[in-house]
mmCIF file of C-alpha atoms in Angstrom:
data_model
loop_
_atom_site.group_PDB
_atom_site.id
_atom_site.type_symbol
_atom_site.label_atom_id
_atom_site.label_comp_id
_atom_site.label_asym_id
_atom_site.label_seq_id
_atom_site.Cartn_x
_atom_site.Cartn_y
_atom_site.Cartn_z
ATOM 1 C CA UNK A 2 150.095 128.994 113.020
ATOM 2 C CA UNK A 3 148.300 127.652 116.319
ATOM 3 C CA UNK A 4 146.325 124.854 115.796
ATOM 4 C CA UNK A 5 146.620 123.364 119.386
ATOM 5 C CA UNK A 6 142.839 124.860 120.120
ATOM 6 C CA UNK A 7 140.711 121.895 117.624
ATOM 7 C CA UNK A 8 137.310 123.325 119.017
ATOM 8 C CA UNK A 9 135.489 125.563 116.334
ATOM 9 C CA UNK A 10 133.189 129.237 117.471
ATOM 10 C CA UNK A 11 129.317 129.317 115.662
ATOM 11 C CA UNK A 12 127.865 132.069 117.155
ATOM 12 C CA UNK A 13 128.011 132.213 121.004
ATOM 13 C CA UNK A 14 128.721 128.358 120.754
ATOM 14 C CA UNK A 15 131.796 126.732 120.699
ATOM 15 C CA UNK A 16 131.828 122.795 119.143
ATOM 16 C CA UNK A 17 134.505 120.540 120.041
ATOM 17 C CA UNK A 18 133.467 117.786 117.346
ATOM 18 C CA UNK A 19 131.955 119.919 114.542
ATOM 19 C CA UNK A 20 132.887 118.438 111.264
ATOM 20 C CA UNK A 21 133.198 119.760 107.444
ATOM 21 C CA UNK A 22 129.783 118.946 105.726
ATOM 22 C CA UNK A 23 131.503 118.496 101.832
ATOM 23 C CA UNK A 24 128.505 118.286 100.526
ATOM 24 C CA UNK A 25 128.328 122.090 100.662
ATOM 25 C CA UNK A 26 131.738 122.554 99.942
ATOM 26 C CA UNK A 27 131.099 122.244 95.978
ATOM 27 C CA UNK A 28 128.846 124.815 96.698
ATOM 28 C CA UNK A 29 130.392 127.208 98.622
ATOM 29 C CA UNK A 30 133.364 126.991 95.808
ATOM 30 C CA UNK A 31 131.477 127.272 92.810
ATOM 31 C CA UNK A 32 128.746 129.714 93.494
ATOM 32 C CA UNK A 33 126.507 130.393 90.079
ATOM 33 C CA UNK A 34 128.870 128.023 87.957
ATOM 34 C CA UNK A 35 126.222 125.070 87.726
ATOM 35 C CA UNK A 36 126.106 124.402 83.718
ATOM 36 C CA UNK A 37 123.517 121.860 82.255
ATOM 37 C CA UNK A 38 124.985 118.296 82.070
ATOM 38 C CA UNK A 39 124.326 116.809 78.383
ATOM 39 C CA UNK A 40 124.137 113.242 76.867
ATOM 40 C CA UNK A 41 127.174 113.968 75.131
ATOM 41 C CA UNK A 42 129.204 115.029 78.410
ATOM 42 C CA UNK A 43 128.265 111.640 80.049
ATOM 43 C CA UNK A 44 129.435 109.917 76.867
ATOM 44 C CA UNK A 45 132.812 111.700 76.925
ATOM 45 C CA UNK A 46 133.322 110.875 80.917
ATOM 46 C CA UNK A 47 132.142 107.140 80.386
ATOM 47 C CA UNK A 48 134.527 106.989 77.754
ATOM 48 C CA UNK A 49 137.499 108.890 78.515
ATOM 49 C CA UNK A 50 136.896 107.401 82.435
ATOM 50 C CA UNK A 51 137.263 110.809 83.596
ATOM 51 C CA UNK A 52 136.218 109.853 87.320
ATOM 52 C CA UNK A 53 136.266 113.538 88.549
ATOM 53 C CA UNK A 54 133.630 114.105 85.578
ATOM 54 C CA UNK A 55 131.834 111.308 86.499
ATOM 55 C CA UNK A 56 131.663 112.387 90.121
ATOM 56 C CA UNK A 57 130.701 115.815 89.298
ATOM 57 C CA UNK A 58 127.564 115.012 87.163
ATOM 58 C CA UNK A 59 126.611 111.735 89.594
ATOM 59 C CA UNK A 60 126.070 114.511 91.830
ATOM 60 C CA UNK A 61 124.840 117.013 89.491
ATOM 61 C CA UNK A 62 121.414 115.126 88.817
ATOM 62 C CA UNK A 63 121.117 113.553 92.582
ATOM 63 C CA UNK A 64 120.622 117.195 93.139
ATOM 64 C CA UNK A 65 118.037 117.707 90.693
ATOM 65 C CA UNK A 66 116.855 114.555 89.671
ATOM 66 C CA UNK A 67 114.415 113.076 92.035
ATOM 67 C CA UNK A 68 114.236 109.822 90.537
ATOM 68 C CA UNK A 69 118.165 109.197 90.222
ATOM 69 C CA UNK A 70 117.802 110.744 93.784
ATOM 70 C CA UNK A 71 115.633 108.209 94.756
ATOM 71 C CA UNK A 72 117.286 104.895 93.163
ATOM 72 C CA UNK A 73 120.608 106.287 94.743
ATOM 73 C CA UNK A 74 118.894 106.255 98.333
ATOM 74 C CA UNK A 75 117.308 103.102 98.093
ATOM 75 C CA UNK A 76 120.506 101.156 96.830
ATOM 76 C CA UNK A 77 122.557 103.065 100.104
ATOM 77 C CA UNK A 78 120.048 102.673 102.503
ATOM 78 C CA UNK A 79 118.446 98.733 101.447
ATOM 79 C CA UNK A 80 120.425 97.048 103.972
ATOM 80 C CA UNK A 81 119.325 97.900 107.981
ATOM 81 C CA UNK A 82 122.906 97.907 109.001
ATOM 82 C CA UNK A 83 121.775 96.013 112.049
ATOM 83 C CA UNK A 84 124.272 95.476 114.960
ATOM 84 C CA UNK A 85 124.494 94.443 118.451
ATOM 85 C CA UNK A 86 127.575 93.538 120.980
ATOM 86 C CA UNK A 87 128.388 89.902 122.362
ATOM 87 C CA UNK A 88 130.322 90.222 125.716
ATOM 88 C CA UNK A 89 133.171 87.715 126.438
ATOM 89 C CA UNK A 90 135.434 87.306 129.308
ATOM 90 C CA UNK A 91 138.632 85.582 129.274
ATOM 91 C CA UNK A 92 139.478 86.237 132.954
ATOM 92 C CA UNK A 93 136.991 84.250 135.730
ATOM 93 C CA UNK A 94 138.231 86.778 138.369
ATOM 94 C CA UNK A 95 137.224 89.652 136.661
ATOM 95 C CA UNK A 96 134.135 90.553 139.340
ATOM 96 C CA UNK A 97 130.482 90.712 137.186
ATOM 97 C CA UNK A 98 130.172 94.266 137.870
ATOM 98 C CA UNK A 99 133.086 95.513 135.879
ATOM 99 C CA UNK A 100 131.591 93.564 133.072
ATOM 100 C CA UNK A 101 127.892 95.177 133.088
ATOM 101 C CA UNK A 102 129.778 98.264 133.706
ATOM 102 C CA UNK A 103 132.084 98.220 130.357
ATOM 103 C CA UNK A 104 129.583 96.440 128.800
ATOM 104 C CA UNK A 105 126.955 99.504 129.239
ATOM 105 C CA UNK A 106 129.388 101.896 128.181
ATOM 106 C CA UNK A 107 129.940 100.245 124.887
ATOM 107 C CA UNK A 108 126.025 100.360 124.423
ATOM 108 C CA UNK A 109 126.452 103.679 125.188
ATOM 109 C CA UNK A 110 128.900 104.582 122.734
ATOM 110 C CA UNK A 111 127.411 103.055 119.792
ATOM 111 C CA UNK A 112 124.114 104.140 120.861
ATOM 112 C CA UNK A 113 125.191 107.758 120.501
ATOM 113 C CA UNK A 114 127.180 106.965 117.238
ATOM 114 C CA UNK A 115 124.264 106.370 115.452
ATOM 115 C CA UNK A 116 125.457 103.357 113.459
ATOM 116 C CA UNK A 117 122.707 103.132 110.670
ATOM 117 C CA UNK A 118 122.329 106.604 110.167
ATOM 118 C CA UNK A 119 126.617 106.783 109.386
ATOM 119 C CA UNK A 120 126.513 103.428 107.206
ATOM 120 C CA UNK A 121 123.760 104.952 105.854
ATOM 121 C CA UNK A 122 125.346 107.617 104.652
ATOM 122 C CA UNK A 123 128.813 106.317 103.718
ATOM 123 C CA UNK A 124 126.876 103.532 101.609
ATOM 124 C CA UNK A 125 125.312 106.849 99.820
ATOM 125 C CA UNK A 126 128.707 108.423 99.382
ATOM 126 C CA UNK A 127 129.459 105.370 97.275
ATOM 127 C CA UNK A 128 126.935 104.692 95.224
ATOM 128 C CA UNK A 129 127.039 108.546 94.050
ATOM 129 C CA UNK A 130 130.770 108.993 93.781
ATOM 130 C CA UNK A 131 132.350 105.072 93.900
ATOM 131 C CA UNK A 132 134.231 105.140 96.967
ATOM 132 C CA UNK A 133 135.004 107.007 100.778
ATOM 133 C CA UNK A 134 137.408 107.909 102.485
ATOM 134 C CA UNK A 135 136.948 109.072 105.779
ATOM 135 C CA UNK A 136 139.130 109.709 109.248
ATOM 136 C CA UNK A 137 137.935 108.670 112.633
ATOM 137 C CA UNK A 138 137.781 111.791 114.962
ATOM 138 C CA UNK A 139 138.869 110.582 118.420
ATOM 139 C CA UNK A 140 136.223 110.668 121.304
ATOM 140 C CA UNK A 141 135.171 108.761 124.068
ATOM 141 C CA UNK A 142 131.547 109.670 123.312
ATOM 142 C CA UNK A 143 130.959 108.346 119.832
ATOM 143 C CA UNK A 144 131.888 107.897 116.309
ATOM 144 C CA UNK A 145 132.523 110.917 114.831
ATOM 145 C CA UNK A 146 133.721 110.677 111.176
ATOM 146 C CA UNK A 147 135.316 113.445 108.875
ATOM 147 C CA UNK A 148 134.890 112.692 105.514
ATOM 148 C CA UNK A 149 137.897 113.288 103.258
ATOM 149 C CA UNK A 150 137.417 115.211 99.260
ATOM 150 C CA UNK A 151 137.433 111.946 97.488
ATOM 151 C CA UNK A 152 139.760 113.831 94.512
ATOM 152 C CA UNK A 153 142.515 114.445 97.096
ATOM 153 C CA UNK A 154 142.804 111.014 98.331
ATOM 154 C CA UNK A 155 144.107 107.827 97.128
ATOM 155 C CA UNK A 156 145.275 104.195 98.175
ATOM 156 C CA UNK A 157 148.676 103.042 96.910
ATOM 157 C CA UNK A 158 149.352 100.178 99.333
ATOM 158 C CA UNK A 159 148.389 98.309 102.615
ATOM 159 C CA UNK A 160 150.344 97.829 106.061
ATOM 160 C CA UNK A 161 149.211 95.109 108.072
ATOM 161 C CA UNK A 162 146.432 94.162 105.422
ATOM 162 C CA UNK A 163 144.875 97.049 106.197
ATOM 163 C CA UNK A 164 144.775 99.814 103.142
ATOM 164 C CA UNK A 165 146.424 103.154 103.549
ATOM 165 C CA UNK A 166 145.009 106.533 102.779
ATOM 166 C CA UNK A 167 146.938 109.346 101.202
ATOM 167 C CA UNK A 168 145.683 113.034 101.058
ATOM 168 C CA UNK A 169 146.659 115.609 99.346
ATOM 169 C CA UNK A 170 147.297 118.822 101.532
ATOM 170 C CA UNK A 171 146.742 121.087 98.394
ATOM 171 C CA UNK A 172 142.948 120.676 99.700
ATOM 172 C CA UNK A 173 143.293 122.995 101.790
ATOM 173 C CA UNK A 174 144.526 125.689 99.578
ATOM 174 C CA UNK A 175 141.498 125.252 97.401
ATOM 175 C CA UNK A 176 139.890 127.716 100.331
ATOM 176 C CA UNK A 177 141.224 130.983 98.993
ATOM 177 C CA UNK A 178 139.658 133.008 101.976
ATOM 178 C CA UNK A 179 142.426 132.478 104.696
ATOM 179 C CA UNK A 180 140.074 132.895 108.305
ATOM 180 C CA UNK A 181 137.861 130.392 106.557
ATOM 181 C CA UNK A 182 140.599 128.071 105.894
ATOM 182 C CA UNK A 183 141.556 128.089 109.098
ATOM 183 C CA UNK A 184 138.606 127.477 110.529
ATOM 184 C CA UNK A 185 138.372 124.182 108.098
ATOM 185 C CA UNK A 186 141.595 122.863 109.474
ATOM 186 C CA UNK A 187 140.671 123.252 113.258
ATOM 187 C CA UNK A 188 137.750 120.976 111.898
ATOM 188 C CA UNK A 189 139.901 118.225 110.560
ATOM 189 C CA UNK A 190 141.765 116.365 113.441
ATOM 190 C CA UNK A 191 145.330 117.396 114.376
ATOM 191 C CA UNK A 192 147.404 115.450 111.781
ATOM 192 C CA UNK A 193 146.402 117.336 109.049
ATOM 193 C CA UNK A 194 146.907 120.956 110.224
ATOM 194 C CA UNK A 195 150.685 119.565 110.538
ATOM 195 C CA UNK A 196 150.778 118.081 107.342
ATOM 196 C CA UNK A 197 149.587 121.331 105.977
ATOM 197 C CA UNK A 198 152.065 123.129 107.892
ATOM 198 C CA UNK A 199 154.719 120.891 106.506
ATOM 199 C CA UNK A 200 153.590 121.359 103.266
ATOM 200 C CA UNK A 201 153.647 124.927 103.216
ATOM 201 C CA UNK A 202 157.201 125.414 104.683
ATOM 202 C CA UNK A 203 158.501 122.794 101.749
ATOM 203 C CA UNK A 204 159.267 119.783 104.119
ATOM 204 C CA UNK A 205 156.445 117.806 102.393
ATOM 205 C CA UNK A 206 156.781 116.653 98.855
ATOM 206 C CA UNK A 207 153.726 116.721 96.893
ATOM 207 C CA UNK A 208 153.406 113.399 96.399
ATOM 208 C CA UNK A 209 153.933 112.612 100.128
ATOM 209 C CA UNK A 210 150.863 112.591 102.190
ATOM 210 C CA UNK A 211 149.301 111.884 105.432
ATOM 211 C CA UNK A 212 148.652 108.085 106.444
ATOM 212 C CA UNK A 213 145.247 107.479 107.344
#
């Protein structure tokens, strides 16, 4: 498999930092299956702690409930997620120039990553399904995020205080249609396509992962 080309064809255009919307990936795997959720199914997850369950109707009834969709918003989006930048220098020769000119480009940056709108919605990712995971998509233009399928992650341990993110490459097999699983890797950064490749020629166990 070549995955060296990452950029992604919709229509005439071609996007070189598209990413997978999983909102709509629920959706596009279980067409018709939607069943009605029942006090008695909430029970069982609540008590059994069946997080998947739990998940699953959390997301169930912020699609038709407008009131839990409403509480859910309001929790995710009640704090502004303000931010600014506070320039230092540690080097007197450095000439004033270079400053406003790095200085600019990290206003620049941010100002295209749209800060509030992506705490926004990782804070909503949260309160609906209890956690995120998500892997930074380099770019020298701004933030871009791909969020990762909450059921094929997990975090075992930490390097360097800093936790570490497993995924599961089975993911990807979960896309039974092989062009359109292909076009899901090119929109996941490089790693993963060679994880995936690993994992299909047996050099990755199944409970070895990718570090994110």
């Amino acid at each position: 498999m070549d995955y060296a080309n990452r950029k992604i064809k919709v229509g005439t255009k071609t996007l070189d930092d598209a990413i997978l919307k999983l909102g709509d990936y629920s959706k596009i795997r279980y067409p018709g299956q939607t069943r009605i959720i029942t006090k008695p199914d909430v029970l069982r997850a609540l008590a059994e702690r069946d997080l998947n369950a739990l998940r699953y109707i959390s997301n169930f009834y912020y699609d038709i409930s407008g009131v839990y969709q409403r509480v859910c918003n309001y929790v995710a989006f009640l704090y502004r997620y303000d931010w600014y930048i506070a320039a230092e220098t540690y080097d007197d020769s450095v000439k004033e120039e270079k400053v406003l000119k790095d200085f600019y480009r990290m206003l620049n940056y941010f100002d295209n990553s749209y800060i509030k709108k992506i705490c926004g919605d990782i804070a909503l990712q949260v309160v609906k399904n209890g956690c995120y995971y998500g892997y930074i998509v380099p770019s020298e233009k701004n933030l871009i995020l791909q969020e990762l399928p909450v059921r094929y992650c997990r975090t075992r341990y930490s390097v360097n205080n800093t936790p570490v993110v497993e995924f599961d490459m089975r993911f990807f097999d979960t896309f039974r249609d092989m062009n359109y699983r292909l076009k899901v890797l090119k929109l996941f950064p490089e790693e993963f396509a060679k994880g995936y490749v690993l994992y299909k020629q047996g050099k990755l166990a199944l409970e070895e992962a990718v570090g994110c």
